[in-house]
């Protein structure tokens, strides 16, 4: 819990937590509980369960390639339904409450439709309603841009709305989800994984970037920038979750905090007869033009004047990558069914030898890797899918996770 | 058609016309057709088919008596879904198009939630989009009030939005429905009823007030006030509908234009021993305080110092009326299963003897009536339900409707 940090709290509930009227009522009960501790409560909610998918499928029946502005117009109704229903639920429990859409809550966005960014929040209206004693329910994922169009924030949008509101109001932010918090390893991969009580922003960001699905990197970054204390917990709020703040002094006891896995990786190998920097550069320009995100890149000379360029991307880019590389007359192959396993720890930067110890473990267990990359606080290996569960268990035991 | 009156047209489609993606596509086809004739087209739409009912039933699961502000927040999502889907449909047919919610379209409202009235429309945004060559799709039934809350306009709200926009833009207004136009008599009551090509505002208003369900009185009143040419037609636009404008010269040929019926009437008789004006007045004050709408009132002395006060209201007020009258210790009874049959014609004011002729017809056919009331252009009779079909046929034949 974060009750001692701030004068108010932003509570965020995602789509599965508000999937039907019964669940909305349960969320309302949690908010009533929290209201006993906090004078100021802002709640951010997503669209109910399958609402967004239903709206998308209706739109597909009408137009295979709808304008993004109109998609925002359509999808933003989802959260508007949730905020009004949640406000009704709270009112029926005797609370003073008011719901606000993104534009009513003063959430100003910029950038493209369906992936807008929050530029600023005009917090006057929210603060006035809070002062009058209201619980304020805000539609997540949405805002209004400079021409008065409704916009949505794209992936992880509601988390971002919640963190941005907390930053602006100087509140802490509680993200309620369907998991109990952040774990040392995904419990589906390693059943003995432990829930972490505390994490630093940096570690959380690295984990979010490297595959932990609990929270989007974007909202962690924002929380870090504005030093918003974050709390990630189960939506029933009956187990203690994970607190994210500061640089994580508590973490230095462990050299490794977390193992994250991203699956559905496509490894692309390109053979070049000469080391032509311009040509190599051009490959990545072409890929970038088609919005193909590249992750790990490596380059090796494997015999006289034979160069191997390798990079990873997500598997759904297979067709477009193939088209681009064929058009450039390149000699390439794909390695599929690989995952990226990342070992993350804030202490990595102060403790030498972590990387070499991992190499040793992999080698001792006959686990081959296709690629490796390192950051200040993480090492990532691209390995075959069939090795993932094995290596995660070995590393989790090695580092006592 | 109204193409010769104005430089632009507001086309309005109700919920059953846009009930699913297929129907939305068909509406889009009609709009594309109309766009060939008009440079400026604004389209007003309601929520899709059952959407509003679904939203209401979800809200009832959560709160039996939800705040009207939150109901407006909830229900206004219905039209927002329709406008975006219709915009997508038009875009897929190659049209330039943009959708606007009530607040984006500048529709400013005042008064209570769920029955707000349009105060003014800031038409700048719509005009700019029209100038750029867009078809502008506006969410009907909704607006924004002076504190920035989303409001809805209540019964007949989308028609009112359409007429108000037409008035402000100096356009004509086409209301597309699931009937072919306005008939001399409801075709379900009299199969030989004729569709009317022209009607005056006054006759239409009287008909709307007296039970014709095609259009709400409120929007006719607004059209009349701003002299907006109205056209009511089938949503497939493949039959000629009814044009409403002016004082209706074409109408003077007929002494009677239309017969309308309102069913589910409750006739209340109250017996008083003395003619106590204060007491009588108090009855209606009490009823008014509880929002019981009273229609026809009559008062008769039926024996020495025995007075009978009768009034009609709708049947759903039975319980509340009973409570109020019991509390006042009044001697009363109800007559149920009665309807109000109205005979309407602009010419009635210039031709004497219409009322006496109707009395004669009723008497000749042994049809008793409980009450009668007259206006400048109509006479209404409260009669038993079992007589309705009979009297409608007799009158329709008598007046060649």
XYZ file of C-alpha atoms in Angstrom, chain B residues 69-264:
196
model
C -26.506 12.834 -15.315
C -24.896 9.395 -15.393
C -27.746 8.023 -17.538
C -26.970 10.754 -20.067
C -23.281 9.833 -19.916
C -24.233 6.220 -20.559
C -26.924 6.616 -23.223
C -25.050 9.203 -25.289
C -22.521 6.507 -26.225
C -25.245 4.926 -28.382
C -25.304 7.645 -31.007
C -21.520 8.007 -30.854
C -21.189 4.398 -31.996
C -23.612 5.004 -34.877
C -21.947 8.189 -36.156
C -18.516 6.574 -36.336
C -19.814 3.437 -38.077
C -21.831 5.486 -40.575
C -18.776 7.659 -41.269
C -16.752 4.496 -41.936
C -19.467 3.217 -44.280
C -19.494 6.477 -46.250
C -15.689 6.568 -46.400
C -15.685 3.049 -47.850
C -17.937 4.386 -50.625
C -15.422 7.104 -51.443
C -17.080 10.042 -49.668
C -15.301 12.696 -47.623
C -16.991 12.434 -44.257
C -16.555 13.347 -40.612
C -18.548 12.422 -37.527
C -19.270 14.771 -34.629
C -20.726 14.099 -31.195
C -23.299 16.554 -29.843
C -20.695 18.601 -27.996
C -18.350 18.616 -30.981
C -21.212 19.780 -33.226
C -21.737 22.753 -30.907
C -25.167 21.690 -29.651
C -25.603 23.638 -26.402
C -28.395 22.535 -24.127
C -30.086 23.772 -20.965
C -32.551 22.317 -18.483
C -32.643 18.933 -16.808
C -30.655 15.837 -17.686
C -32.544 13.283 -19.818
C -34.914 15.999 -21.050
C -32.642 18.889 -21.934
C -33.567 21.486 -24.496
C -31.376 22.943 -27.217
C -30.461 26.519 -26.332
C -28.245 27.270 -29.306
C -25.954 25.647 -31.830
C -22.458 26.918 -32.529
C -22.421 26.024 -36.208
C -18.836 27.053 -37.044
C -17.333 23.599 -36.912
C -20.090 22.031 -39.032
C -19.888 24.822 -41.624
C -16.123 24.510 -41.862
C -16.327 20.774 -42.437
C -19.082 21.271 -45.037
C -16.982 23.873 -46.833
C -14.126 21.384 -47.010
C -16.525 19.077 -48.860
C -17.365 16.696 -46.036
C -20.641 14.994 -45.325
C -21.060 15.797 -41.631
C -22.560 13.089 -39.401
C -23.925 14.412 -36.109
C -25.009 12.380 -33.087
C -28.689 13.088 -32.489
C -30.422 13.229 -29.113
C -27.436 14.771 -27.315
C -25.637 17.981 -26.483
C -23.541 19.618 -23.803
C -24.789 21.942 -21.073
C -23.272 25.061 -19.541
C -21.115 23.111 -17.049
C -19.747 20.803 -19.756
C -21.871 17.773 -18.903
C -23.204 15.554 -21.688
C -26.984 15.838 -21.847
C -29.720 14.066 -23.772
C -32.863 15.606 -25.177
C -35.439 13.007 -24.140
C -38.363 11.780 -26.216
C -38.092 12.651 -29.911
C -34.631 14.034 -29.251
C -32.998 13.039 -32.533
C -35.788 14.616 -34.604
C -35.295 17.771 -32.551
C -31.525 17.714 -33.154
C -32.142 17.381 -36.900
C -34.692 20.197 -37.107
C -32.592 22.490 -34.894
C -29.542 21.949 -37.101
C -31.608 22.580 -40.239
C -32.997 25.778 -38.691
C -29.544 27.045 -37.748
C -27.937 26.126 -41.082
C -30.943 27.290 -43.098
C -31.272 23.824 -44.613
C -34.337 21.692 -45.158
C -34.844 18.611 -43.017
C -35.660 15.073 -44.112
C -36.831 12.634 -41.448
C -36.432 9.029 -42.635
C -38.468 6.461 -40.745
C -39.983 3.009 -41.110
C -43.299 4.391 -42.422
C -43.987 5.841 -45.836
C -45.107 9.254 -44.625
C -48.069 10.719 -42.803
C -51.440 9.089 -43.414
C -55.000 10.329 -43.116
C -55.510 7.583 -40.521
C -53.123 5.078 -38.950
C -53.092 2.300 -41.620
C -53.245 -0.326 -38.864
C -56.687 1.030 -37.905
C -58.001 1.755 -41.394
C -56.401 -0.156 -44.216
C -57.671 2.221 -46.914
C -55.966 5.231 -45.343
C -54.202 7.514 -47.828
C -50.706 8.932 -47.571
C -50.723 12.743 -47.530
C -48.413 14.576 -49.934
C -48.534 17.896 -48.112
C -49.439 19.087 -44.648
C -49.165 22.422 -42.869
C -47.048 22.726 -39.718
C -50.175 23.425 -37.685
C -52.016 20.317 -38.841
C -48.913 18.185 -38.309
C -48.428 19.574 -34.834
C -52.052 18.906 -33.935
C -51.755 15.347 -35.253
C -48.497 14.758 -33.396
C -50.063 16.055 -30.198
C -53.134 13.909 -30.697
C -51.441 10.582 -31.209
C -49.853 10.338 -34.670
C -46.586 8.559 -33.875
C -44.558 9.451 -36.979
C -43.031 12.585 -35.501
C -42.814 14.203 -32.070
C -44.736 17.477 -31.505
C -41.583 19.074 -30.179
C -39.707 18.883 -33.477
C -42.737 20.004 -35.501
C -43.074 23.052 -33.269
C -39.418 23.890 -33.825
C -39.726 23.420 -37.593
C -42.775 25.676 -37.635
C -41.071 28.362 -35.546
C -38.067 28.526 -37.902
C -40.019 27.651 -41.069
C -37.823 24.614 -41.745
C -39.253 22.623 -44.689
C -39.784 19.081 -43.406
C -40.011 15.890 -45.407
C -41.071 12.617 -43.795
C -40.381 9.479 -45.805
C -39.477 5.813 -45.757
C -35.791 5.132 -44.981
C -35.330 3.339 -48.315
C -36.392 6.577 -50.012
C -38.135 4.635 -52.795
C -41.614 6.074 -52.250
C -42.623 9.723 -52.086
C -43.240 10.822 -48.511
C -45.016 13.778 -46.935
C -43.855 17.399 -47.210
C -44.642 19.672 -44.281
C -44.496 23.415 -44.742
C -46.478 26.643 -44.707
C -50.085 27.042 -43.661
C -51.235 24.349 -46.050
C -53.317 25.878 -48.841
C -53.624 22.496 -50.408
C -55.489 21.367 -47.388
C -58.586 23.510 -47.641
C -60.124 21.114 -50.079
C -60.724 18.703 -47.235
C -62.550 19.717 -44.130
C -60.849 16.881 -42.244
C -57.257 15.869 -42.863
C -56.553 13.189 -40.369
C -57.889 10.938 -37.644
C -55.496 10.164 -34.799
C -55.936 7.774 -31.894
C -54.270 7.676 -28.479
C -54.911 4.505 -26.497
C -54.143 3.555 -22.884
